[in-house]
PDB file of C-alpha atoms in Angstrom:
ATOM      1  CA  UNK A  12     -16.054   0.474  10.204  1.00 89.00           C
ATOM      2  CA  UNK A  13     -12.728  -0.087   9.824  1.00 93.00           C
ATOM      3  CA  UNK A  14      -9.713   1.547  10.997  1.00 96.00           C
ATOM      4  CA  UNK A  15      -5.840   1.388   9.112  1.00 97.00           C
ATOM      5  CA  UNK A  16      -2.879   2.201  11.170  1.00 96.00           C
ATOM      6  CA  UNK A  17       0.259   2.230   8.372  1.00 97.00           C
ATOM      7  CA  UNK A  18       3.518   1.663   9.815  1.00 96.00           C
ATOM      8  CA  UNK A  19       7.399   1.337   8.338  1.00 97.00           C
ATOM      9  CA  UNK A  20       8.333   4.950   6.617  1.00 95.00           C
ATOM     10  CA  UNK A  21      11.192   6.788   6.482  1.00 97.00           C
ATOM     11  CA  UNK A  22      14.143   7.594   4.841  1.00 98.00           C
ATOM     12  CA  UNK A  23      16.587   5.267   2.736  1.00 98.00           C
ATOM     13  CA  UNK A  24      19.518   5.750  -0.041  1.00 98.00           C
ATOM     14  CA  UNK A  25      18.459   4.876  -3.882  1.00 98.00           C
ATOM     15  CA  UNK A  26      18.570   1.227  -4.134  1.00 98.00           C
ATOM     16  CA  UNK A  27      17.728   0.659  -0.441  1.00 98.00           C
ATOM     17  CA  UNK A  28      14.506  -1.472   0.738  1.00 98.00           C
ATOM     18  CA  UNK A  29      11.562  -0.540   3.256  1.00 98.00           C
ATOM     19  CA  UNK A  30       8.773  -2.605   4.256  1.00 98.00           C
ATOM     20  CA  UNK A  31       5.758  -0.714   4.861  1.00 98.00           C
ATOM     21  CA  UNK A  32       3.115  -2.255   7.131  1.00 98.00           C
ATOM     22  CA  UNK A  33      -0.997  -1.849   7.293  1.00 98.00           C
ATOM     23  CA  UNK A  34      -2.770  -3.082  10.508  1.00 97.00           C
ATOM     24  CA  UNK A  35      -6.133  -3.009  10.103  1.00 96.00           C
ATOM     25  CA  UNK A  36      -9.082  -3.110  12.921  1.00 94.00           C
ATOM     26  CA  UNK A  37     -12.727  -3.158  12.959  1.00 91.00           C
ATOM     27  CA  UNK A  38     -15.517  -5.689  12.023  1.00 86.00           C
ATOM     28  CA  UNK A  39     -14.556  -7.925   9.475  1.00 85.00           C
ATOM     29  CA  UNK A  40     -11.588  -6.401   8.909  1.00 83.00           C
ATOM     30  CA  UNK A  41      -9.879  -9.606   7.163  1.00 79.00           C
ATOM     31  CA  UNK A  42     -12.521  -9.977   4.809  1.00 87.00           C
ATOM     32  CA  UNK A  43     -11.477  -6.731   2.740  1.00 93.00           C
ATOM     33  CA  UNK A  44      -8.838  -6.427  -0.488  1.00 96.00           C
ATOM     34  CA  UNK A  45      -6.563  -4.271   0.829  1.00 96.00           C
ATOM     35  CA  UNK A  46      -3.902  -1.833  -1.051  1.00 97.00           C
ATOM     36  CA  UNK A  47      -1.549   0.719  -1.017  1.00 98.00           C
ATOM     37  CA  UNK A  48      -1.756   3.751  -3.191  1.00 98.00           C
ATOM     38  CA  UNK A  49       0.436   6.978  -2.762  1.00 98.00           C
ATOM     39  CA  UNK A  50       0.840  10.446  -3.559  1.00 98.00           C
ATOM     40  CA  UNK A  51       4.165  12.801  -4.653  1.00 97.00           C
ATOM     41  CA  UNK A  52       3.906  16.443  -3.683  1.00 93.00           C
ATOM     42  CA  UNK A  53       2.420  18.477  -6.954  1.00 95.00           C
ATOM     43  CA  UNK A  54       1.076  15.306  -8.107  1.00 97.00           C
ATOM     44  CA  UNK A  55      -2.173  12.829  -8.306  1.00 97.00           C
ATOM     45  CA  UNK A  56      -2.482   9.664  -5.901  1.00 97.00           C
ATOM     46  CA  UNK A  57      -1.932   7.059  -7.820  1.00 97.00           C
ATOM     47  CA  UNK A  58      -2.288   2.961  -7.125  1.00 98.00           C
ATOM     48  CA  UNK A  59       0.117   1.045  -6.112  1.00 98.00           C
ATOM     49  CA  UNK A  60      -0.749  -2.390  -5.633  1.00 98.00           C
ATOM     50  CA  UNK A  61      -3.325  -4.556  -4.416  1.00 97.00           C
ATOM     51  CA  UNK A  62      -4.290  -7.888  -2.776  1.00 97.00           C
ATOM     52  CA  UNK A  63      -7.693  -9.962  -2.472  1.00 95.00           C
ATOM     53  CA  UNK A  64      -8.636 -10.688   0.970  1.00 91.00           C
ATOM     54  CA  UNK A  65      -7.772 -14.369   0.807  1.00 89.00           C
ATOM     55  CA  UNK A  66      -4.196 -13.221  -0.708  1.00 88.00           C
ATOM     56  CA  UNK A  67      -4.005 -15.372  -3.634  1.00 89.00           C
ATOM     57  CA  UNK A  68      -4.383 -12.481  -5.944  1.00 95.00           C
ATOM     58  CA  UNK A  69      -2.361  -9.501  -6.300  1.00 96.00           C
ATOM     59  CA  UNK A  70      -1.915  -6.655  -8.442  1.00 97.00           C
ATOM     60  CA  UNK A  71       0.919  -3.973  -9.131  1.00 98.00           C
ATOM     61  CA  UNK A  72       1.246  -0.472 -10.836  1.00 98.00           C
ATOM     62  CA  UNK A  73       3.750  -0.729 -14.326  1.00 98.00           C
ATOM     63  CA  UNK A  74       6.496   1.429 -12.408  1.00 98.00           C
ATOM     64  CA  UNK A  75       6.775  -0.713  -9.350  1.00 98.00           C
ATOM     65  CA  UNK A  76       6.300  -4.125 -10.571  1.00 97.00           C
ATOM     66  CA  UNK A  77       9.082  -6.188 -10.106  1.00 98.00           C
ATOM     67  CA  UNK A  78      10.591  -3.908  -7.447  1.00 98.00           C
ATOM     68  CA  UNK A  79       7.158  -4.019  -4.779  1.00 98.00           C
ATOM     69  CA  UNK A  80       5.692  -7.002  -3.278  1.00 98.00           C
ATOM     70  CA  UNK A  81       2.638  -7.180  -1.384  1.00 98.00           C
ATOM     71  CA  UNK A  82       1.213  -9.521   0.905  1.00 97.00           C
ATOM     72  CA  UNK A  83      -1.004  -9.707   3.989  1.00 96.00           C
ATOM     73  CA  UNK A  84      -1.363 -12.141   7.277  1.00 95.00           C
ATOM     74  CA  UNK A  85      -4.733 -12.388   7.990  1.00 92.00           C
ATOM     75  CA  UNK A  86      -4.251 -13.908  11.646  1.00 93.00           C
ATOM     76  CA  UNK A  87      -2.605 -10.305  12.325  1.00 94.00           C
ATOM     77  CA  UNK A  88      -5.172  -8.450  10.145  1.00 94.00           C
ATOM     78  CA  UNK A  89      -2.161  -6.796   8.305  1.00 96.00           C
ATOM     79  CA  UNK A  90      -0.888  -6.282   5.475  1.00 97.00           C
ATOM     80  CA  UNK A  91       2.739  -5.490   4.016  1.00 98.00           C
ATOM     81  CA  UNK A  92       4.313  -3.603   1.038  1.00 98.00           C
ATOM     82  CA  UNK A  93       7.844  -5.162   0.632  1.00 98.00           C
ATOM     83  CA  UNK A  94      10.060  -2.475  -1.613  1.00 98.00           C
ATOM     84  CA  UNK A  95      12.886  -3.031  -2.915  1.00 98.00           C
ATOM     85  CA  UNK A  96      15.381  -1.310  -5.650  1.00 98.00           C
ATOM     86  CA  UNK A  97      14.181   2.157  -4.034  1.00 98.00           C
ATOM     87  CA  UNK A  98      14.321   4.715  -6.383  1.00 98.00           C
ATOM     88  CA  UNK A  99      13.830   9.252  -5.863  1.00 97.00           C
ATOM     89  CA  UNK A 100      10.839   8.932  -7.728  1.00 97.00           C
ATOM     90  CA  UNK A 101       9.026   6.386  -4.928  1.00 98.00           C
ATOM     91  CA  UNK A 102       9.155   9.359  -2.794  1.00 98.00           C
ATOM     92  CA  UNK A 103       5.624  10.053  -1.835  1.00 98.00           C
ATOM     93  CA  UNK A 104       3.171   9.334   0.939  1.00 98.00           C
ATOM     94  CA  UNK A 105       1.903   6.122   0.964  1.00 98.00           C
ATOM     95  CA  UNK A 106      -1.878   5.157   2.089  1.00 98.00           C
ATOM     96  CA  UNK A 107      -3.309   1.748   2.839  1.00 98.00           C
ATOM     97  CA  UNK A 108      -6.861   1.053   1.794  1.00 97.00           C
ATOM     98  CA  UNK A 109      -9.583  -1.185   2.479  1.00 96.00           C
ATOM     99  CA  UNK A 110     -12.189  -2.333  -0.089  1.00 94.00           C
ATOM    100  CA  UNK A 111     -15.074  -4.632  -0.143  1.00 90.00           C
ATOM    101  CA  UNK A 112     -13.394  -5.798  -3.836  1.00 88.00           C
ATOM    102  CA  UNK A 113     -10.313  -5.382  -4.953  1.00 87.00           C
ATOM    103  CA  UNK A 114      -9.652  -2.012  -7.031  1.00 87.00           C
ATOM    104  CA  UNK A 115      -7.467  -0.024  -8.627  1.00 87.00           C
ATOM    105  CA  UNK A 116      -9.806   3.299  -8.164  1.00 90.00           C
ATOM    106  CA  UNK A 117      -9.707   5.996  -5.718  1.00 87.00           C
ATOM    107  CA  UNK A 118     -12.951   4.849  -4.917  1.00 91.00           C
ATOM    108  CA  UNK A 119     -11.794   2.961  -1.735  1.00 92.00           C
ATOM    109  CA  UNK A 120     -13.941   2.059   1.299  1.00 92.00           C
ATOM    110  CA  UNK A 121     -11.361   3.156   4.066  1.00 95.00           C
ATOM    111  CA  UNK A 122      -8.198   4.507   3.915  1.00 97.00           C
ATOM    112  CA  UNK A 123      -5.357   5.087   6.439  1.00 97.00           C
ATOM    113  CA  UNK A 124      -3.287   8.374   7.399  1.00 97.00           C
ATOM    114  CA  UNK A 125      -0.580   7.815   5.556  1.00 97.00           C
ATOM    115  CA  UNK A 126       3.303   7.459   6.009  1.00 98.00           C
ATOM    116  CA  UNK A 127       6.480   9.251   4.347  1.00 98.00           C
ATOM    117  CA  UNK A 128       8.572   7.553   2.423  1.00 98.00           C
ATOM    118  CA  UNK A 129      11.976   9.354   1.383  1.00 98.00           C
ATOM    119  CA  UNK A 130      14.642   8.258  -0.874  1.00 98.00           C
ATOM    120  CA  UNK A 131      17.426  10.195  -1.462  1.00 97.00           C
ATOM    121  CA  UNK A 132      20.159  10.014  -4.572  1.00 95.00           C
TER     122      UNK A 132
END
């Protein structure tokens, strides 16, 4: 089992950067991909990006690549969503996930409460 605490939320003007943070605990909890997806009010969750456990592979959805970076420190069993060039539409809450391989699905072995993310015009 593995449990995902996300940290870093909250508010910031268009064009503004947050850093959101995953710290992840349980057995083997270093040994999963780990990701971010997120979800606007009215609307599906979506993917956001993703990272294999031993980092050296990443992936990004089309509307945030370029703007979101991801990476992870697997001495602190965390991982972190660097975004920058904020824009409205990035509003949504975003989830961490844990997978045993690294997916761009729904279909995600754990996933963590969630935190806002706001950015206003």
């Amino acid at each position: 089992q593995v449990q995902l605490a996300e940290t870093g939320g909250g508010l910031v003007q268009a064009g503004g950067s947050l850093r959101l943070s995953c710290a992840a605990s349980g057995r083997n909890a270093n040994t999963y991909a780990m990701g971010w997806f997120r979800q606007a009010p009215g609307k599906e969750r979506e993917f956001v990006s993703a990272i294999t456990f031993g980092g050296g592979v990443t992936r990004y959805a089309d509307a945030v690549r370029a703007r979101f970076f991801i990476s992870r420190d697997n001495a602190k069993n965390t991982v972190y969503l660097q975004m920058n060039s904020l824009k409205p539409e990035d509003t949504a809450v975003y989830y961490c996930v844990a997978d045993s391989k690294m997916t761009v699905t729904k279909n995600q072995d754990y996933w963590g409460q969630g935190t806002q993310v706001t950015v206003f015009a």
